[in-house]
Short mmCIF file of C-alpha atoms and ligand atoms in Angstrom, two decimals:
data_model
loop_
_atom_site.label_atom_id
_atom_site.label_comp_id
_atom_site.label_asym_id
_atom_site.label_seq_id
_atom_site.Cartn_x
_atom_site.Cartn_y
_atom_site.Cartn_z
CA UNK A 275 23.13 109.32 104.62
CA UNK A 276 19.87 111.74 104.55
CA UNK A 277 17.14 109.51 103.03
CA UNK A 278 16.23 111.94 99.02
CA UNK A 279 14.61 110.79 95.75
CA UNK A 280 16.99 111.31 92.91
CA UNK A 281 14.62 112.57 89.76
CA UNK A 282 16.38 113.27 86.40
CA UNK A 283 14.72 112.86 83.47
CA UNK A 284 16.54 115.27 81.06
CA UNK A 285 17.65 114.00 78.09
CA UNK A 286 21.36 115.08 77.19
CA UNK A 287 22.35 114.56 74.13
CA UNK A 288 26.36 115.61 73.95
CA UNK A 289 28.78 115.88 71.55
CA UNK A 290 30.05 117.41 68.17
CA UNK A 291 27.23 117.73 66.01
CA UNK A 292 24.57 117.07 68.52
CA UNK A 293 22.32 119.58 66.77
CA UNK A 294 22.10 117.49 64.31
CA UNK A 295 19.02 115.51 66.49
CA UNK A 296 17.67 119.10 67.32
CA UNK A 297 14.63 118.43 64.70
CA UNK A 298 14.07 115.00 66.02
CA UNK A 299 14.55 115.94 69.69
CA UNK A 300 11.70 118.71 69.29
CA UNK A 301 8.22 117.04 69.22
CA UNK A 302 5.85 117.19 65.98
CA UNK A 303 3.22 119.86 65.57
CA UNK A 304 4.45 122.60 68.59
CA UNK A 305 4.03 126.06 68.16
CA UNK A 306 7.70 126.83 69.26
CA UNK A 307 9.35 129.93 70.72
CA UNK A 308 12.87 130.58 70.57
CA UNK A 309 14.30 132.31 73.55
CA UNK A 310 17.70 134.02 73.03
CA UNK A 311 20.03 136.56 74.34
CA UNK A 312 21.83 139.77 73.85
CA UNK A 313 23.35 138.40 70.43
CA UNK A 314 25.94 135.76 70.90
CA UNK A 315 24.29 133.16 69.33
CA UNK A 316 24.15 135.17 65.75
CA UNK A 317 27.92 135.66 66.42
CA UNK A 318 28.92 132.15 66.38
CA UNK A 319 26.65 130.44 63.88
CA UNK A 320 24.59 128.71 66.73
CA UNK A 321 21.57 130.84 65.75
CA UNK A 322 21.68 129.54 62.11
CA UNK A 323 22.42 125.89 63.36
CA UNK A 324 19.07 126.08 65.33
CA UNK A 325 16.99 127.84 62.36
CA UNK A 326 17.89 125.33 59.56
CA UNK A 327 17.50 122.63 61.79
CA UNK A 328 14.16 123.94 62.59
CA UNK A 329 12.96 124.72 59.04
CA UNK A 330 9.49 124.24 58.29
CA UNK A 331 8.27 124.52 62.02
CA UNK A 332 6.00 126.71 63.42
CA UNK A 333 8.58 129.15 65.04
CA UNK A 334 8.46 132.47 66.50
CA UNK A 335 11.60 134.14 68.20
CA UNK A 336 12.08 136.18 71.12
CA UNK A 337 15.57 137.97 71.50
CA UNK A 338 17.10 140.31 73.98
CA UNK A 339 16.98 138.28 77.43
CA UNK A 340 19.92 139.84 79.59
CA UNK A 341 22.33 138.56 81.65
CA UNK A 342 20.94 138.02 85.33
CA UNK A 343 17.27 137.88 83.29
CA UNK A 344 14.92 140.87 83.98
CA UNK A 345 11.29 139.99 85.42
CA UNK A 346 9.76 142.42 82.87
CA UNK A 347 11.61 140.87 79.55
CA UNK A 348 10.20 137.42 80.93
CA UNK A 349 6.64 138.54 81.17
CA UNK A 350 7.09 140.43 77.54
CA UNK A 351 7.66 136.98 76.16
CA UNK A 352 4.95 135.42 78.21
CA UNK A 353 2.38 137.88 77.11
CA UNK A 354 3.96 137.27 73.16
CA UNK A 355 3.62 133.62 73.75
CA UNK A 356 -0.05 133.48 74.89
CA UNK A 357 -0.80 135.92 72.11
CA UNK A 358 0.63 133.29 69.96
CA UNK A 359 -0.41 130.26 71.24
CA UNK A 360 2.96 128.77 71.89
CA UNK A 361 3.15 124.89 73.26
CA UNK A 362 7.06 124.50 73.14
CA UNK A 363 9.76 126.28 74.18
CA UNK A 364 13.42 126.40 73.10
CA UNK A 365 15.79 128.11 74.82
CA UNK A 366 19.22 129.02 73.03
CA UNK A 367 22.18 130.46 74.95
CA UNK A 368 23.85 130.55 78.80
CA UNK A 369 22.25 129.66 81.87
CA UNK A 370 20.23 133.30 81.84
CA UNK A 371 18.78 132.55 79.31
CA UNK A 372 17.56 129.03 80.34
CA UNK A 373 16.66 130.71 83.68
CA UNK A 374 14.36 132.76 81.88
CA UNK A 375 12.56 130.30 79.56
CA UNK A 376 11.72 128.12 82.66
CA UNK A 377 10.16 131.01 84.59
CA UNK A 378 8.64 132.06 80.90
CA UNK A 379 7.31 128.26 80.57
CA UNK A 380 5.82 128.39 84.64
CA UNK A 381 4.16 132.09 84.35
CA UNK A 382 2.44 131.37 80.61
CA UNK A 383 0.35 128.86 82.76
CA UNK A 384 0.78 130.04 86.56
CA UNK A 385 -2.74 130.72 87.80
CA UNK A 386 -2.58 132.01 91.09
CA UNK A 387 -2.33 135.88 90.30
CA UNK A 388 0.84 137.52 90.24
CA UNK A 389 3.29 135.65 88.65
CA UNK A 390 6.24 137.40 90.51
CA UNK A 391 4.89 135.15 93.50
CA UNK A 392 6.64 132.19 92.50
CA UNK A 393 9.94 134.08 92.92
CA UNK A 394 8.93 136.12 96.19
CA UNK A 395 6.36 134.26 97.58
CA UNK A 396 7.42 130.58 96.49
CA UNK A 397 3.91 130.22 95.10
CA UNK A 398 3.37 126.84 93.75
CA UNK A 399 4.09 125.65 89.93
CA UNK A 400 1.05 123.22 89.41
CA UNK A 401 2.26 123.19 85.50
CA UNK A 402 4.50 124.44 82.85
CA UNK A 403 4.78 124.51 79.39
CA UNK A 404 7.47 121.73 77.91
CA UNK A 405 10.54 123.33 77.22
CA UNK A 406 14.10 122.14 75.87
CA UNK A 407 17.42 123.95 75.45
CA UNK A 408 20.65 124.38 73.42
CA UNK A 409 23.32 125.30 75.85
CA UNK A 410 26.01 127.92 74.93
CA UNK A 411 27.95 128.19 77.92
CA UNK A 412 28.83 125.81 80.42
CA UNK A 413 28.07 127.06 84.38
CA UNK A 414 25.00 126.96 85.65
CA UNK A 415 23.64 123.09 85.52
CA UNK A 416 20.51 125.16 84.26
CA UNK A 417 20.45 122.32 81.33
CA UNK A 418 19.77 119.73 83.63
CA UNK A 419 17.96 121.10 86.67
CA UNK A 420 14.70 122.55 87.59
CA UNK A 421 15.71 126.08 88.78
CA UNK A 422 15.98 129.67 87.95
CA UNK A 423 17.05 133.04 88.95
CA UNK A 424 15.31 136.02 88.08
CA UNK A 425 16.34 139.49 88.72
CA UNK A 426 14.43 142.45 89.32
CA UNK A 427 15.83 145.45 89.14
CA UNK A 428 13.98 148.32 89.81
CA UNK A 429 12.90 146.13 93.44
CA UNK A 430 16.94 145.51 93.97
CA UNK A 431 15.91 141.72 93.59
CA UNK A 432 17.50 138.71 92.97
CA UNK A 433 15.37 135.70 93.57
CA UNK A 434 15.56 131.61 92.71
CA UNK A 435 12.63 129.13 92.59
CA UNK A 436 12.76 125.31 91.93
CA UNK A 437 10.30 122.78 90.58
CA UNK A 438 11.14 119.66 88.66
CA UNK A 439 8.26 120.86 86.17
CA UNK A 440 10.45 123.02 84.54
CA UNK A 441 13.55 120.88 83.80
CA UNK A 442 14.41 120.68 79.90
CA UNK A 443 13.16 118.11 78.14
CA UNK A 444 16.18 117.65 76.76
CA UNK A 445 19.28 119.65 76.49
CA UNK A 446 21.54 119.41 73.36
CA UNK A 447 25.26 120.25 74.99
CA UNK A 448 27.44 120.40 71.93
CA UNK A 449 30.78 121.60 73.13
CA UNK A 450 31.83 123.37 69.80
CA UNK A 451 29.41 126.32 70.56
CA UNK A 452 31.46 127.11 73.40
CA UNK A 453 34.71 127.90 71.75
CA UNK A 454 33.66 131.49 71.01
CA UNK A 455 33.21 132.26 74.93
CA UNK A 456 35.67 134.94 76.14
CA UNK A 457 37.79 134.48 78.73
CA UNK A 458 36.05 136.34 81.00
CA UNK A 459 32.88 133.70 80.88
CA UNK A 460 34.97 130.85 80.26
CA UNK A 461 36.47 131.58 84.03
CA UNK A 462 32.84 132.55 85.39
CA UNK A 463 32.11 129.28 84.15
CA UNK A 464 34.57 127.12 85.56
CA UNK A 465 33.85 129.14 89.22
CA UNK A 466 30.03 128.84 89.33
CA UNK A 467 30.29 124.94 88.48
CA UNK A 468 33.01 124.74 90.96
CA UNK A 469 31.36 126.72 93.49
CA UNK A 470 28.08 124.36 92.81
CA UNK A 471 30.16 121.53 93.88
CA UNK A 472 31.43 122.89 96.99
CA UNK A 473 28.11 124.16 98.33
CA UNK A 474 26.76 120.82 98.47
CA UNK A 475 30.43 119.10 99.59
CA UNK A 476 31.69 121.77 102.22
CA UNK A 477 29.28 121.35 104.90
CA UNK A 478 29.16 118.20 107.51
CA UNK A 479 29.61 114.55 106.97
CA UNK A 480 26.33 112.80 106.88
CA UNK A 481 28.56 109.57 105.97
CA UNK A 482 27.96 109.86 101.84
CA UNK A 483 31.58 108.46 101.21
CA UNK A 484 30.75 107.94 96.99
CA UNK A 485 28.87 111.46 96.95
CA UNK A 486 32.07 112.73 98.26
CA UNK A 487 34.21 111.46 95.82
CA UNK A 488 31.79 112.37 93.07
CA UNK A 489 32.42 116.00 94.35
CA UNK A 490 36.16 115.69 94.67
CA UNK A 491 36.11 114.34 91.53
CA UNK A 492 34.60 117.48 89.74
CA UNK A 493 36.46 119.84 91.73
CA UNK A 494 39.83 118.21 90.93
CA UNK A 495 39.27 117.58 86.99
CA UNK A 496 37.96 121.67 87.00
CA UNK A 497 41.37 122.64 88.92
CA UNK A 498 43.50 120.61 85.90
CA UNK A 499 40.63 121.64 83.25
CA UNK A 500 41.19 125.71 84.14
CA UNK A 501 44.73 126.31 83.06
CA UNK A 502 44.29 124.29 80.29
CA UNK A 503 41.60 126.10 79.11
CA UNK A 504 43.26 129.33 79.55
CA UNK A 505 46.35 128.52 77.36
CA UNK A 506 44.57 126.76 74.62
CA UNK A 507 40.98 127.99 74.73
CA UNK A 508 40.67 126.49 71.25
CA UNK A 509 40.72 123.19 72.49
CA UNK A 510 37.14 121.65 72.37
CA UNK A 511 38.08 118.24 74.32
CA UNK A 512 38.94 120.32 77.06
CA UNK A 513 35.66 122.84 76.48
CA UNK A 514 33.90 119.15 76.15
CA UNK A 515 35.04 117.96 79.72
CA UNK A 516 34.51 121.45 81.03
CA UNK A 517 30.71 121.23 79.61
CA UNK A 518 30.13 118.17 81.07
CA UNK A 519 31.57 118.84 84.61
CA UNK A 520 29.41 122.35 84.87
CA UNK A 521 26.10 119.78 84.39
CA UNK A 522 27.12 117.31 86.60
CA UNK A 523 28.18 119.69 89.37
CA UNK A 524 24.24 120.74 89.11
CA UNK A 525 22.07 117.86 88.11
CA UNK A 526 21.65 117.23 91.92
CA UNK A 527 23.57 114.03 91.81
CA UNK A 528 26.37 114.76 93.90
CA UNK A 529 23.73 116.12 96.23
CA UNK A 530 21.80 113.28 96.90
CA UNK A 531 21.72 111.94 101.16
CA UNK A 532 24.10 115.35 101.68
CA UNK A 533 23.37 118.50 103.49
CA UNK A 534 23.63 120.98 101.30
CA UNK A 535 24.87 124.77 102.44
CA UNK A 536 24.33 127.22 99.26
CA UNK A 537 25.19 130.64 101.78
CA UNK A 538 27.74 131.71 99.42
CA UNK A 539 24.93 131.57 96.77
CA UNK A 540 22.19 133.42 98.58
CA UNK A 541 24.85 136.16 99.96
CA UNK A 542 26.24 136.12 96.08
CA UNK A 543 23.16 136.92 94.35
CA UNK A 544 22.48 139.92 96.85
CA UNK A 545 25.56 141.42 95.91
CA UNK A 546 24.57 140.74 92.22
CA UNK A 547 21.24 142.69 93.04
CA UNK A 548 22.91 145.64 94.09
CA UNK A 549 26.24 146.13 91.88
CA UNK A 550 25.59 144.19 88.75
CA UNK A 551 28.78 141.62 89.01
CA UNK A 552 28.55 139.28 87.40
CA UNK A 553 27.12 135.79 89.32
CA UNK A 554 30.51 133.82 89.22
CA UNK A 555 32.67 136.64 90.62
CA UNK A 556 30.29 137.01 93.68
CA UNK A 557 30.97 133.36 94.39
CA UNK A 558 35.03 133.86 93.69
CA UNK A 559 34.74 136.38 96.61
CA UNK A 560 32.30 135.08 99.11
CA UNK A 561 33.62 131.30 99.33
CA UNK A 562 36.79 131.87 100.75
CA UNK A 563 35.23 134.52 102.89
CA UNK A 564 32.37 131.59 104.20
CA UNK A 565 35.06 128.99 104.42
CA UNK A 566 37.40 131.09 106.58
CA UNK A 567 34.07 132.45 109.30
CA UNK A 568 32.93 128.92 109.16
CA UNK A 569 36.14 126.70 109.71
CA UNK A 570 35.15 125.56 112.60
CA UNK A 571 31.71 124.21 112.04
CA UNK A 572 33.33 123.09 108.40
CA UNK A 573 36.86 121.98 109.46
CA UNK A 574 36.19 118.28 109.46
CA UNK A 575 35.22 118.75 105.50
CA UNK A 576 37.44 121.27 104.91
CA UNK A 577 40.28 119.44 105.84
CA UNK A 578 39.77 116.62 104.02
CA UNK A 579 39.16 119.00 100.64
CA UNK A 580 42.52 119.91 101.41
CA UNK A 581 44.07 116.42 101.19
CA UNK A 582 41.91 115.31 98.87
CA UNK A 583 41.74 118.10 96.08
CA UNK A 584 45.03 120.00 97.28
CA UNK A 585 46.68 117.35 98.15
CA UNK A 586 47.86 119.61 101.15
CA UNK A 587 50.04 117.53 104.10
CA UNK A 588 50.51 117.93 107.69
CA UNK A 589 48.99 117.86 111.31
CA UNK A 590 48.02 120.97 112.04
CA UNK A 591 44.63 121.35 110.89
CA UNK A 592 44.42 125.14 111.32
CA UNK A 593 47.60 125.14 109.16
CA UNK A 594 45.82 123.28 106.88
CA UNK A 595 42.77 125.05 106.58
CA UNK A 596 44.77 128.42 105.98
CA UNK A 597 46.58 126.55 103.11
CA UNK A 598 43.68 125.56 101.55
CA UNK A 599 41.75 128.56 101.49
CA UNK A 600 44.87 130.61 100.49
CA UNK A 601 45.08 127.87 97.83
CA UNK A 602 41.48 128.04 96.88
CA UNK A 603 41.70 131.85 96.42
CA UNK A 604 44.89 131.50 94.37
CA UNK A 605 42.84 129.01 91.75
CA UNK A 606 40.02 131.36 91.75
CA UNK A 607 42.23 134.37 90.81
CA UNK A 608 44.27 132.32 88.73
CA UNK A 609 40.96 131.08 86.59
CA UNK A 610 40.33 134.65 86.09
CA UNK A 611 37.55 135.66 88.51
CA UNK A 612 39.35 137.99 91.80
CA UNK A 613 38.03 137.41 95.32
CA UNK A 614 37.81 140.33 96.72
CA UNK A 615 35.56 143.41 96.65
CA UNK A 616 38.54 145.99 96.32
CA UNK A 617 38.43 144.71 92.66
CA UNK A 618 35.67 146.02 91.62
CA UNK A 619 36.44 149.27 93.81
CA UNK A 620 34.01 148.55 96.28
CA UNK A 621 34.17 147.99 100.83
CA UNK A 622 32.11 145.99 102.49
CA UNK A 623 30.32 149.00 103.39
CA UNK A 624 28.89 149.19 99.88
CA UNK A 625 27.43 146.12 100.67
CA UNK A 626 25.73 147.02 104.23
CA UNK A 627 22.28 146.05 103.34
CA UNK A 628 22.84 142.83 102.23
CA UNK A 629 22.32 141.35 105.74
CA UNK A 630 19.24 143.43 106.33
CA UNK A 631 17.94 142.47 103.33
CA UNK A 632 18.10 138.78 104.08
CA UNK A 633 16.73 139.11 107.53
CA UNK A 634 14.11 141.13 106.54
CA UNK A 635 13.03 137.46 104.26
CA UNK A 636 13.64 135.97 107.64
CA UNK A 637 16.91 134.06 106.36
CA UNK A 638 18.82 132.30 108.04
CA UNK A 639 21.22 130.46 105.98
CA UNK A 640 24.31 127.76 106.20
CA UNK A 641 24.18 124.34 106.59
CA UNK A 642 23.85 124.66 110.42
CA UNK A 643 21.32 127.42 110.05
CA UNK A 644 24.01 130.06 112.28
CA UNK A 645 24.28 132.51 109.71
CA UNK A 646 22.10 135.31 110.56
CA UNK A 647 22.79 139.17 110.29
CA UNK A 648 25.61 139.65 112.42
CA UNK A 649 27.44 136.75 110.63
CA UNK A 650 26.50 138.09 107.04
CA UNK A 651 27.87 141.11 107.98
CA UNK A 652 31.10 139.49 109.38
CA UNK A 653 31.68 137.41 106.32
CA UNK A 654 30.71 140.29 103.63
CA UNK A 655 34.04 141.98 106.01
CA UNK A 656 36.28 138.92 104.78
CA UNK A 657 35.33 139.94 101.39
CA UNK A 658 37.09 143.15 101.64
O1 NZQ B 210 23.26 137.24 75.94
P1 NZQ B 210 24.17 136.67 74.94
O2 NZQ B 210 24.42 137.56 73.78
O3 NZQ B 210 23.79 135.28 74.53
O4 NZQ B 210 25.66 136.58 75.62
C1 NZQ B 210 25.95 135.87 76.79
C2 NZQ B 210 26.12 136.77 78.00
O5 NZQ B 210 26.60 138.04 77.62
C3 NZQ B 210 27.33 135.27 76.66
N1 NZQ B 210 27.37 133.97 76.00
C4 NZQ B 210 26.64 132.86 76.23
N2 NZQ B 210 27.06 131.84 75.45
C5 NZQ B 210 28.06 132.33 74.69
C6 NZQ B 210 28.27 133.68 75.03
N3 NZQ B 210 29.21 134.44 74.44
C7 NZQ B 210 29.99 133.86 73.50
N4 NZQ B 210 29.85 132.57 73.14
C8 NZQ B 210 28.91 131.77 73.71
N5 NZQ B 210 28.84 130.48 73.38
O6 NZQ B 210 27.77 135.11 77.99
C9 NZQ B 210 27.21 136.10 78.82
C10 NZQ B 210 26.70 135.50 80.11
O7 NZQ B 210 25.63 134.63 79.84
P2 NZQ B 210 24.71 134.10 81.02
O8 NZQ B 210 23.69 133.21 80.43
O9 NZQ B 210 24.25 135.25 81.86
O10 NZQ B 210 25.75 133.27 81.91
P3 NZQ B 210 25.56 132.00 82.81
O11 NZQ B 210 25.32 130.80 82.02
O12 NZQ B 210 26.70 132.04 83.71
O13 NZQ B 210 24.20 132.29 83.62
C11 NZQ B 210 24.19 133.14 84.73
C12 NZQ B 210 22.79 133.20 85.33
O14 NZQ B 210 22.40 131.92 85.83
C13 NZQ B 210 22.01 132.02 87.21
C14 NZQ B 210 22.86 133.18 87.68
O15 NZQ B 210 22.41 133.72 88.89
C15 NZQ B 210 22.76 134.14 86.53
O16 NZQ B 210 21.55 134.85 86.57
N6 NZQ B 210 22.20 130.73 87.89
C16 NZQ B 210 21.34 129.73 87.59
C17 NZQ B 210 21.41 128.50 88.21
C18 NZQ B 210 20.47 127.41 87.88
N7 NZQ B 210 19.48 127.65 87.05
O17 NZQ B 210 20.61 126.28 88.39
C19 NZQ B 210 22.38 128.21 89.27
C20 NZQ B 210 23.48 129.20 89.31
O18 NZQ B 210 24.03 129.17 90.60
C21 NZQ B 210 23.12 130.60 88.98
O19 NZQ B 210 22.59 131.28 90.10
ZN1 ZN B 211 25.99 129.41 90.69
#
């Protein structure tokens, strides 16, 4: 096991009703901005949860942060909030939005010029403002990490930075506020948390036998969890264990002494960047293409996913490996996210630059650091 310091210090607070400690959860006296999205949150009553429990505080709202967040909304709200003085932050929605408010939270006090920098440049966070979160839809692990993605568009970029500064302060995961997610980002959801899990399982054995299990363990209770949700998405035990499998594939637990790959990430968000699908259904596409260029450096973990999660038989590990990608595939497309490009009417020709956009940031990614342009390009092929 790689030596790592495990840091967590968000406070979940999970349940039915766990808005109710929303007002005792937010500290006294905090000029507080609300950070929402496109509209969901009026849909399904979560925006007038939030208000009422926040009556008599020093609010001010900002609304309209997309999906993949935009660079320029985030640095509309951080000119709003300095105008306004704001100390606190709440975010209220999905993982973008969360994204958002972190980056929001970093730039309000980021000193060092350009606040793009952080994103391009990894520029350092020294400090942030405090910020806390009610989660809408479980995915990311947003609620209990310190990262973010932020998208700009008119650059083609897609870009993620990291800093324990900016994890939640607490993160009130109620699974009720889930039941109105469609079942388009119910799927998504179940994908990115399973993907999550695999990117920091699928790589070599660094002898973590307990972080392995912890991994199997997420990635088999998703596989039950994903039909189930699909025939009774009105079922808020099974949105409950689905909430709380999406934060524990990302609170960096399972990660801890590994060696972590995150290719299908970096490769995902490119194609994200360039044609607007959505972050899940990159994932659903690139995995199995990853896992079938990289069998051989993966095989000894791939294989025992197989028995493990699949609980696929036999001697023939090539055999094996086929199953279990043809398997993995099958759950993806069964979930409700498609793995392949042809889907969504594109070739891997629409997605040429991708490798020339990652060497030109001097990327080389994969656990083993052997995926450079030529393999990008090969792997974007398997996508077809
Ligand atoms: O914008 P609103 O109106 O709120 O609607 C959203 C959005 O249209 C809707 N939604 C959210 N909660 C809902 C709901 N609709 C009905 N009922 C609810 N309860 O769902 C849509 C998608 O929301 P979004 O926040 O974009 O989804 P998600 O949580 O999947 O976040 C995706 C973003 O997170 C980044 C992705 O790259 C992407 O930008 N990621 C962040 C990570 C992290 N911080 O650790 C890791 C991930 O790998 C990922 O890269
Ligand atoms: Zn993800």
């Amino acid at each position: 096991m790689k030596n790592f310091t495990y840091y967590n210090p968000v406070k979940v607070v999970f349940g039915t009703n766990a808005m109710n400690q929303l007002a005792a959860l937010l500290p006294a006296n905090e000029k507080v901005m609300i950070t929402m999205g496109m509209g969901s949150i009026r849909k399904n009553g979560v925006y007038d949860k939030v208000k009422s429990a926040l009556s008599g505080r020093d609010i001010i709202e900002f609304e309209g942060i997309e999906p993949n967040p935009e660079y320029e909304k985030c640095i509309d709200a951080v000119r709003i909030a300095k105008q306004e003085n704001v100390t606190f932050f709440l975010a209220v929605g999905g993982g973008s939005v969360l994204d958002a408010t972190k980056f929001i939270a970093a730039a309000t006090k980021f000193e060092g010029g350009d606040p793009w920098d952080i994103l391009e440049k990894g520029a350092l966070v020294k400090s942030a403002a405090p910020l806390g979160c009610v989660l809408t839809l479980p995915a990311t692990g947003s609620e209990v990490n310190g990262n973010a993605v932020i998208s700009r568009r008119e650059k083609g970029q897609k870009l993620a930075f990291g800093t324990p500064i900016v994890m939640p302060q607490f993160s009130v995961l109620d699974p009720a506020t889930t039941l109105s997610l469609d079942a388009r980002q119910t799927a998504n959801g179940i994908v990115d948390a399973f993907v999550h899990v695999m990117e920091q399982y699928l790589t070599y054995d660094v002898n973590t036998p307990l972080q392995d299990r912890q991994a199997e363990a997420i990635l088999s209770t998703l596989v039950e969890l994903a039909p189930q949700v699909n025939k009774t998405p009105q079922d808020v035990e099974i949105r409950a264990n689905i909430m709380w499998c999406a934060s524990n594939a990302l609170n960096t637990l399972i990660g801890c002494g590994t060696v972590g790959d995150w290719s299908t990430h970096i490769i995902g968000h490119e194609i994200t960047a360039l044609h607007g699908i959505d972050h899940a259904r990159t994932l659903a596409m690139v995995l199995p293409a990853i896992m079938q260029h990289q069998r051989d450096q993966k095989r000894d973990k791939i294989v025992q996913y197989a028995r493990r999660v699949w609980a696929i038989d036999g001697t023939n590990d090539d055999e094996i490996i086929d199953t279990c990608i043809a398997r993995t595939k099958q759950f993806f497309e069964e979930t409700g996210c498609p793995t392949s490009l042809s889907a969504y009417n594109l070739t891997p020709a629409d997605c040429k630059s991708i490798s020339n956009t990652l060497a030109s940031r001097g990327m080389i990614i994969g656990e083993r650091n052997d995926i450079g342009e030529a393999q990008v390009d090969a792997i974007i092929s398997l996508c077809a």
